[in-house]
JSON list of C-alpha atoms in Angstrom, two decimals:
[
{"chain": "A", "resi": 262, "resn": "MET", "atom": "CA", "xyz": [116.11, 161.78, 102.09]},
{"chain": "A", "resi": 263, "resn": "ALA", "atom": "CA", "xyz": [113.81, 162.27, 99.18]},
{"chain": "A", "resi": 264, "resn": "ASP", "atom": "CA", "xyz": [115.58, 159.41, 97.42]},
{"chain": "A", "resi": 265, "resn": "GLN", "atom": "CA", "xyz": [114.88, 157.05, 100.32]},
{"chain": "A", "resi": 266, "resn": "GLU", "atom": "CA", "xyz": [111.23, 158.02, 100.48]},
{"chain": "A", "resi": 267, "resn": "GLN", "atom": "CA", "xyz": [110.88, 157.60, 96.74]},
{"chain": "A", "resi": 268, "resn": "HIS", "atom": "CA", "xyz": [112.62, 154.18, 96.80]},
{"chain": "A", "resi": 269, "resn": "THR", "atom": "CA", "xyz": [110.53, 152.76, 99.66]},
{"chain": "A", "resi": 270, "resn": "SER", "atom": "CA", "xyz": [107.26, 154.07, 98.32]},
{"chain": "A", "resi": 271, "resn": "THR", "atom": "CA", "xyz": [105.31, 151.45, 96.37]},
{"chain": "A", "resi": 272, "resn": "GLU", "atom": "CA", "xyz": [103.05, 153.94, 94.65]},
{"chain": "A", "resi": 273, "resn": "GLY", "atom": "CA", "xyz": [103.58, 154.00, 90.92]},
{"chain": "A", "resi": 274, "resn": "ALA", "atom": "CA", "xyz": [106.36, 151.38, 91.10]},
{"chain": "A", "resi": 275, "resn": "ASP", "atom": "CA", "xyz": [106.43, 148.40, 88.77]},
{"chain": "A", "resi": 276, "resn": "PRO", "atom": "CA", "xyz": [105.47, 145.29, 90.87]},
{"chain": "A", "resi": 277, "resn": "GLU", "atom": "CA", "xyz": [107.57, 142.92, 88.71]},
{"chain": "A", "resi": 278, "resn": "ARG", "atom": "CA", "xyz": [110.65, 145.08, 89.11]},
{"chain": "A", "resi": 279, "resn": "ALA", "atom": "CA", "xyz": [110.09, 145.43, 92.85]},
{"chain": "A", "resi": 280, "resn": "LEU", "atom": "CA", "xyz": [110.02, 141.65, 93.27]},
{"chain": "A", "resi": 281, "resn": "THR", "atom": "CA", "xyz": [113.21, 141.04, 91.30]},
{"chain": "A", "resi": 282, "resn": "GLU", "atom": "CA", "xyz": [115.10, 143.85, 92.99]},
{"chain": "A", "resi": 283, "resn": "SER", "atom": "CA", "xyz": [114.13, 142.81, 96.51]},
{"chain": "A", "resi": 284, "resn": "PRO", "atom": "CA", "xyz": [117.23, 141.96, 98.54]},
{"chain": "A", "resi": 285, "resn": "ASP", "atom": "CA", "xyz": [115.44, 138.90, 99.95]},
{"chain": "A", "resi": 286, "resn": "LEU", "atom": "CA", "xyz": [115.16, 137.37, 96.50]},
{"chain": "A", "resi": 287, "resn": "GLN", "atom": "CA", "xyz": [118.76, 137.92, 95.46]},
{"chain": "A", "resi": 288, "resn": "VAL", "atom": "CA", "xyz": [119.70, 134.37, 96.44]},
{"chain": "A", "resi": 289, "resn": "GLY", "atom": "CA", "xyz": [120.19, 131.27, 94.34]},
{"chain": "A", "resi": 290, "resn": "ALA", "atom": "CA", "xyz": [117.41, 129.03, 93.01]},
{"chain": "A", "resi": 291, "resn": "ARG", "atom": "CA", "xyz": [117.98, 126.44, 95.72]},
{"chain": "A", "resi": 292, "resn": "GLU", "atom": "CA", "xyz": [117.41, 128.88, 98.55]},
{"chain": "A", "resi": 293, "resn": "ARG", "atom": "CA", "xyz": [114.27, 130.31, 96.94]},
{"chain": "A", "resi": 294, "resn": "GLY", "atom": "CA", "xyz": [112.51, 126.94, 96.93]},
{"chain": "A", "resi": 295, "resn": "VAL", "atom": "CA", "xyz": [112.57, 126.67, 93.16]},
{"chain": "A", "resi": 296, "resn": "ASP", "atom": "CA", "xyz": [113.03, 123.09, 91.93]},
{"chain": "A", "resi": 297, "resn": "ALA", "atom": "CA", "xyz": [116.63, 122.25, 91.32]},
{"chain": "A", "resi": 298, "resn": "GLU", "atom": "CA", "xyz": [117.65, 119.89, 88.57]},
{"chain": "A", "resi": 299, "resn": "ALA", "atom": "CA", "xyz": [116.35, 116.34, 89.02]},
{"chain": "A", "resi": 300, "resn": "SER", "atom": "CA", "xyz": [119.65, 114.84, 90.23]},
{"chain": "A", "resi": 301, "resn": "GLN", "atom": "CA", "xyz": [119.88, 117.44, 93.02]},
{"chain": "A", "resi": 302, "resn": "ARG", "atom": "CA", "xyz": [116.38, 116.97, 94.44]},
{"chain": "A", "resi": 303, "resn": "PRO", "atom": "CA", "xyz": [116.19, 115.06, 97.74]},
{"chain": "A", "resi": 304, "resn": "GLY", "atom": "CA", "xyz": [113.02, 113.22, 96.69]},
{"chain": "A", "resi": 305, "resn": "VAL", "atom": "CA", "xyz": [114.34, 111.94, 93.38]},
{"chain": "A", "resi": 306, "resn": "PRO", "atom": "CA", "xyz": [114.80, 108.29, 94.45]},
{"chain": "A", "resi": 307, "resn": "MET", "atom": "CA", "xyz": [111.16, 108.19, 95.56]},
{"chain": "A", "resi": 308, "resn": "GLU", "atom": "CA", "xyz": [109.99, 109.72, 92.27]},
{"chain": "A", "resi": 309, "resn": "SER", "atom": "CA", "xyz": [111.47, 106.94, 90.15]},
{"chain": "A", "resi": 310, "resn": "GLU", "atom": "CA", "xyz": [109.59, 103.81, 89.14]},
{"chain": "A", "resi": 311, "resn": "VAL", "atom": "CA", "xyz": [109.85, 101.13, 91.81]},
{"chain": "A", "resi": 312, "resn": "ALA", "atom": "CA", "xyz": [111.71, 98.03, 90.71]},
{"chain": "A", "resi": 313, "resn": "PRO", "atom": "CA", "xyz": [110.83, 94.70, 92.35]},
{"chain": "A", "resi": 314, "resn": "ALA", "atom": "CA", "xyz": [113.16, 93.63, 95.11]},
{"chain": "A", "resi": 315, "resn": "GLU", "atom": "CA", "xyz": [115.73, 91.03, 94.29]},
{"chain": "A", "resi": 316, "resn": "GLY", "atom": "CA", "xyz": [114.25, 87.53, 94.66]},
{"chain": "A", "resi": 317, "resn": "ALA", "atom": "CA", "xyz": [110.65, 88.80, 94.85]},
{"chain": "A", "resi": 318, "resn": "PRO", "atom": "CA", "xyz": [108.06, 86.68, 93.03]},
{"chain": "A", "resi": 319, "resn": "GLU", "atom": "CA", "xyz": [106.74, 88.12, 89.78]},
{"chain": "A", "resi": 320, "resn": "ARG", "atom": "CA", "xyz": [103.11, 87.50, 90.69]},
{"chain": "A", "resi": 321, "resn": "ILE", "atom": "CA", "xyz": [101.21, 87.13, 93.92]},
{"chain": "A", "resi": 322, "resn": "VAL", "atom": "CA", "xyz": [100.64, 83.50, 94.82]},
{"chain": "A", "resi": 323, "resn": "HIS", "atom": "CA", "xyz": [97.26, 82.95, 96.47]},
{"chain": "A", "resi": 324, "resn": "GLN", "atom": "CA", "xyz": [97.08, 80.76, 99.53]},
{"chain": "A", "resi": 325, "resn": "THR", "atom": "CA", "xyz": [95.65, 77.30, 98.96]},
{"chain": "A", "resi": 326, "resn": "SER", "atom": "CA", "xyz": [94.27, 74.85, 101.46]},
{"chain": "A", "resi": 327, "resn": "VAL", "atom": "CA", "xyz": [92.44, 71.55, 101.63]},
{"chain": "A", "resi": 328, "resn": "GLU", "atom": "CA", "xyz": [90.59, 72.56, 104.80]},
{"chain": "A", "resi": 329, "resn": "ARG", "atom": "CA", "xyz": [87.04, 73.84, 104.66]},
{"chain": "A", "resi": 330, "resn": "HIS", "atom": "CA", "xyz": [86.76, 77.59, 105.18]},
{"chain": "A", "resi": 331, "resn": "PHE", "atom": "CA", "xyz": [83.72, 79.77, 105.56]},
{"chain": "A", "resi": 332, "resn": "ARG", "atom": "CA", "xyz": [83.28, 83.09, 103.80]},
{"chain": "A", "resi": 333, "resn": "ARG", "atom": "CA", "xyz": [80.80, 85.92, 103.74]},
{"chain": "A", "resi": 334, "resn": "ALA", "atom": "CA", "xyz": [77.73, 85.44, 101.60]},
{"chain": "A", "resi": 335, "resn": "GLY", "atom": "CA", "xyz": [78.69, 88.52, 99.51]},
{"chain": "A", "resi": 336, "resn": "LEU", "atom": "CA", "xyz": [82.05, 87.09, 98.42]},
{"chain": "A", "resi": 337, "resn": "ASP", "atom": "CA", "xyz": [82.36, 84.85, 95.39]},
{"chain": "A", "resi": 338, "resn": "ASP", "atom": "CA", "xyz": [85.86, 83.67, 96.31]},
{"chain": "A", "resi": 339, "resn": "LEU", "atom": "CA", "xyz": [88.02, 83.66, 99.39]},
{"chain": "A", "resi": 340, "resn": "THR", "atom": "CA", "xyz": [90.29, 86.63, 99.96]},
{"chain": "A", "resi": 341, "resn": "ALA", "atom": "CA", "xyz": [93.93, 86.21, 98.93]},
{"chain": "A", "resi": 342, "resn": "VAL", "atom": "CA", "xyz": [94.99, 85.40, 102.51]},
{"chain": "A", "resi": 343, "resn": "TYR", "atom": "CA", "xyz": [92.80, 83.75, 105.12]},
{"chain": "A", "resi": 344, "resn": "GLY", "atom": "CA", "xyz": [93.40, 82.02, 108.42]},
{"chain": "A", "resi": 345, "resn": "THR", "atom": "CA", "xyz": [94.03, 78.28, 108.46]},
{"chain": "A", "resi": 346, "resn": "ALA", "atom": "CA", "xyz": [95.62, 77.92, 111.88]},
{"chain": "A", "resi": 347, "resn": "GLN", "atom": "CA", "xyz": [92.38, 76.72, 113.47]},
{"chain": "A", "resi": 348, "resn": "PRO", "atom": "CA", "xyz": [89.95, 75.36, 110.88]},
{"chain": "A", "resi": 349, "resn": "PRO", "atom": "CA", "xyz": [86.34, 74.95, 112.10]},
{"chain": "A", "resi": 350, "resn": "HIS", "atom": "CA", "xyz": [85.86, 71.74, 114.08]},
{"chain": "A", "resi": 351, "resn": "GLY", "atom": "CA", "xyz": [83.42, 70.08, 116.44]},
{"chain": "A", "resi": 352, "resn": "VAL", "atom": "CA", "xyz": [80.18, 71.62, 117.63]},
{"chain": "A", "resi": 353, "resn": "SER", "atom": "CA", "xyz": [81.61, 75.14, 117.34]},
{"chain": "A", "resi": 354, "resn": "GLY", "atom": "CA", "xyz": [82.37, 74.45, 113.67]},
{"chain": "A", "resi": 355, "resn": "GLN", "atom": "CA", "xyz": [78.76, 73.39, 113.09]},
{"chain": "A", "resi": 356, "resn": "ILE", "atom": "CA", "xyz": [77.54, 76.58, 114.75]},
{"chain": "A", "resi": 357, "resn": "ARG", "atom": "CA", "xyz": [79.88, 78.64, 112.54]},
{"chain": "A", "resi": 358, "resn": "ARG", "atom": "CA", "xyz": [78.64, 76.82, 109.44]},
{"chain": "A", "resi": 359, "resn": "SER", "atom": "CA", "xyz": [75.06, 77.79, 110.27]},
{"chain": "A", "resi": 360, "resn": "ALA", "atom": "CA", "xyz": [76.14, 81.38, 111.11]},
{"chain": "A", "resi": 361, "resn": "TYR", "atom": "CA", "xyz": [77.75, 81.87, 107.71]},
{"chain": "A", "resi": 362, "resn": "GLY", "atom": "CA", "xyz": [74.48, 80.86, 106.06]},
{"chain": "A", "resi": 363, "resn": "ILE", "atom": "CA", "xyz": [72.87, 83.99, 107.54]},
{"chain": "A", "resi": 364, "resn": "PRO", "atom": "CA", "xyz": [73.59, 87.44, 105.99]},
{"chain": "A", "resi": 365, "resn": "GLU", "atom": "CA", "xyz": [76.05, 89.62, 107.89]},
{"chain": "A", "resi": 366, "resn": "HIS", "atom": "CA", "xyz": [73.58, 92.43, 108.49]},
{"chain": "A", "resi": 367, "resn": "ARG", "atom": "CA", "xyz": [71.46, 90.19, 110.73]},
{"chain": "A", "resi": 368, "resn": "ALA", "atom": "CA", "xyz": [72.19, 90.12, 114.45]},
{"chain": "A", "resi": 369, "resn": "ARG", "atom": "CA", "xyz": [71.73, 86.32, 114.44]},
{"chain": "A", "resi": 370, "resn": "HIS", "atom": "CA", "xyz": [74.86, 85.96, 112.31]},
{"chain": "A", "resi": 371, "resn": "TRP", "atom": "CA", "xyz": [77.06, 87.71, 114.88]},
{"chain": "A", "resi": 372, "resn": "ALA", "atom": "CA", "xyz": [75.29, 86.15, 117.87]},
{"chain": "A", "resi": 373, "resn": "LEU", "atom": "CA", "xyz": [75.94, 82.66, 116.47]},
{"chain": "A", "resi": 374, "resn": "LEU", "atom": "CA", "xyz": [79.61, 83.49, 115.81]},
{"chain": "A", "resi": 375, "resn": "MET", "atom": "CA", "xyz": [80.01, 84.70, 119.40]},
{"chain": "A", "resi": 376, "resn": "LEU", "atom": "CA", "xyz": [78.25, 81.57, 120.66]},
{"chain": "A", "resi": 377, "resn": "ALA", "atom": "CA", "xyz": [80.61, 79.46, 118.53]},
{"chain": "A", "resi": 378, "resn": "ASP", "atom": "CA", "xyz": [83.58, 81.21, 120.18]},
{"chain": "A", "resi": 379, "resn": "ARG", "atom": "CA", "xyz": [82.25, 80.36, 123.63]},
{"chain": "A", "resi": 380, "resn": "VAL", "atom": "CA", "xyz": [81.54, 76.75, 122.66]},
{"chain": "A", "resi": 381, "resn": "ASP", "atom": "CA", "xyz": [85.04, 76.48, 121.19]},
{"chain": "A", "resi": 382, "resn": "VAL", "atom": "CA", "xyz": [86.51, 77.56, 124.54]},
{"chain": "A", "resi": 383, "resn": "LEU", "atom": "CA", "xyz": [84.41, 74.95, 126.35]},
{"chain": "A", "resi": 384, "resn": "GLU", "atom": "CA", "xyz": [85.44, 72.27, 123.84]},
{"chain": "A", "resi": 385, "resn": "SER", "atom": "CA", "xyz": [89.12, 73.05, 124.31]},
{"chain": "A", "resi": 386, "resn": "ARG", "atom": "CA", "xyz": [88.84, 73.10, 128.12]},
{"chain": "A", "resi": 387, "resn": "LEU", "atom": "CA", "xyz": [86.93, 69.81, 128.13]},
{"chain": "A", "resi": 388, "resn": "GLY", "atom": "CA", "xyz": [89.43, 68.30, 125.71]},
{"chain": "A", "resi": 389, "resn": "ARG", "atom": "CA", "xyz": [92.38, 69.42, 127.79]},
{"chain": "A", "resi": 390, "resn": "ALA", "atom": "CA", "xyz": [90.81, 67.97, 130.95]},
{"chain": "A", "resi": 391, "resn": "LEU", "atom": "CA", "xyz": [89.95, 64.65, 129.27]},
{"chain": "A", "resi": 392, "resn": "GLY", "atom": "CA", "xyz": [93.37, 64.45, 127.62]},
{"chain": "A", "resi": 393, "resn": "SER", "atom": "CA", "xyz": [95.22, 64.96, 130.88]},
{"chain": "A", "resi": 394, "resn": "ALA", "atom": "CA", "xyz": [92.92, 62.44, 132.60]},
{"chain": "A", "resi": 395, "resn": "ALA", "atom": "CA", "xyz": [93.60, 59.90, 129.84]},
{"chain": "A", "resi": 396, "resn": "ARG", "atom": "CA", "xyz": [97.36, 60.44, 130.19]},
{"chain": "A", "resi": 397, "resn": "SER", "atom": "CA", "xyz": [97.22, 60.00, 133.96]},
{"chain": "A", "resi": 398, "resn": "VAL", "atom": "CA", "xyz": [95.39, 56.67, 133.50]},
{"chain": "A", "resi": 399, "resn": "GLY", "atom": "CA", "xyz": [98.06, 55.57, 131.04]},
{"chain": "A", "resi": 400, "resn": "ALA", "atom": "CA", "xyz": [96.16, 55.74, 127.76]},
{"chain": "A", "resi": 401, "resn": "ALA", "atom": "CA", "xyz": [98.12, 55.88, 124.55]},
{"chain": "A", "resi": 402, "resn": "ASP", "atom": "CA", "xyz": [99.38, 59.32, 123.60]},
{"chain": "A", "resi": 403, "resn": "GLY", "atom": "CA", "xyz": [97.37, 59.24, 120.35]},
{"chain": "A", "resi": 404, "resn": "THR", "atom": "CA", "xyz": [94.14, 58.64, 122.25]},
{"chain": "A", "resi": 405, "resn": "ALA", "atom": "CA", "xyz": [94.87, 61.53, 124.61]},
{"chain": "A", "resi": 406, "resn": "ARG", "atom": "CA", "xyz": [95.57, 63.81, 121.64]},
{"chain": "A", "resi": 407, "resn": "LYS", "atom": "CA", "xyz": [92.32, 62.79, 119.95]},
{"chain": "A", "resi": 408, "resn": "LEU", "atom": "CA", "xyz": [90.45, 63.59, 123.14]},
{"chain": "A", "resi": 409, "resn": "GLU", "atom": "CA", "xyz": [92.11, 67.00, 123.34]},
{"chain": "A", "resi": 410, "resn": "ARG", "atom": "CA", "xyz": [91.35, 67.92, 119.74]},
{"chain": "A", "resi": 411, "resn": "ASN", "atom": "CA", "xyz": [87.77, 66.70, 119.43]},
{"chain": "A", "resi": 412, "resn": "ALA", "atom": "CA", "xyz": [86.39, 65.97, 122.87]},
{"chain": "A", "resi": 413, "resn": "LEU", "atom": "CA", "xyz": [82.65, 66.42, 122.33]},
{"chain": "A", "resi": 414, "resn": "PRO", "atom": "CA", "xyz": [82.16, 63.96, 119.44]},
{"chain": "A", "resi": 415, "resn": "ILE", "atom": "CA", "xyz": [84.30, 61.35, 121.20]},
{"chain": "A", "resi": 416, "resn": "LEU", "atom": "CA", "xyz": [82.44, 61.93, 124.46]},
{"chain": "A", "resi": 417, "resn": "LEU", "atom": "CA", "xyz": [79.11, 61.66, 122.61]},
{"chain": "A", "resi": 418, "resn": "GLY", "atom": "CA", "xyz": [80.31, 58.43, 120.99]},
{"chain": "A", "resi": 419, "resn": "VAL", "atom": "CA", "xyz": [81.27, 57.01, 124.38]},
{"chain": "A", "resi": 420, "resn": "VAL", "atom": "CA", "xyz": [77.86, 57.92, 125.86]},
{"chain": "A", "resi": 421, "resn": "VAL", "atom": "CA", "xyz": [75.95, 56.43, 122.90]},
{"chain": "A", "resi": 422, "resn": "GLY", "atom": "CA", "xyz": [78.17, 53.34, 122.89]},
{"chain": "A", "resi": 423, "resn": "THR", "atom": "CA", "xyz": [77.67, 52.84, 126.63]},
{"chain": "A", "resi": 424, "resn": "ALA", "atom": "CA", "xyz": [73.91, 53.24, 126.24]},
{"chain": "A", "resi": 425, "resn": "LEU", "atom": "CA", "xyz": [73.83, 50.68, 123.41]},
{"chain": "A", "resi": 426, "resn": "VAL", "atom": "CA", "xyz": [75.94, 48.18, 125.35]},
{"chain": "A", "resi": 427, "resn": "THR", "atom": "CA", "xyz": [73.77, 48.64, 128.45]},
{"chain": "A", "resi": 428, "resn": "ARG", "atom": "CA", "xyz": [70.59, 48.17, 126.43]},
{"chain": "A", "resi": 429, "resn": "MET", "atom": "CA", "xyz": [71.93, 45.05, 124.69]},
{"chain": "A", "resi": 430, "resn": "ALA", "atom": "CA", "xyz": [73.04, 43.61, 128.05]},
{"chain": "A", "resi": 431, "resn": "ARG", "atom": "CA", "xyz": [69.49, 43.93, 129.42]},
{"chain": "A", "resi": 432, "resn": "ARG", "atom": "CA", "xyz": [68.00, 41.80, 126.66]}
]
């Protein structure tokens, strides 16, 4: 009994020796959480240097476009990737152009961009309506497409042209 009390007592015992003699630590290096050799570690593939995938380009190719794009006043160049699906057009494009001339921290900048979004919706709805009306009358498909894509300038041209013809007819 005295031997058991003396063995379990930690008073006066060497802490290093107690750790190495503990039955919990009498297992292999792998079970103790100590790093195994590199080939046996589960994370070794992630630790290696990443090689480029087969067929990957050696350098990043920046997007190029002939369309006009707006950018923030604080940027010298466009970002590497930018949207070209719907370049600015019509009255909404003019509103966007004026919005990008105003610094981003001004509320006018954002208000004009939101207004341009609303005007763009109206332009597309008007264009769709005029395009379908032109098709129902039997206009050429190209004319209907032009009406759909840029309705306001064409409509403005028709109004101005009609006014000029009416004025010249009165003389």
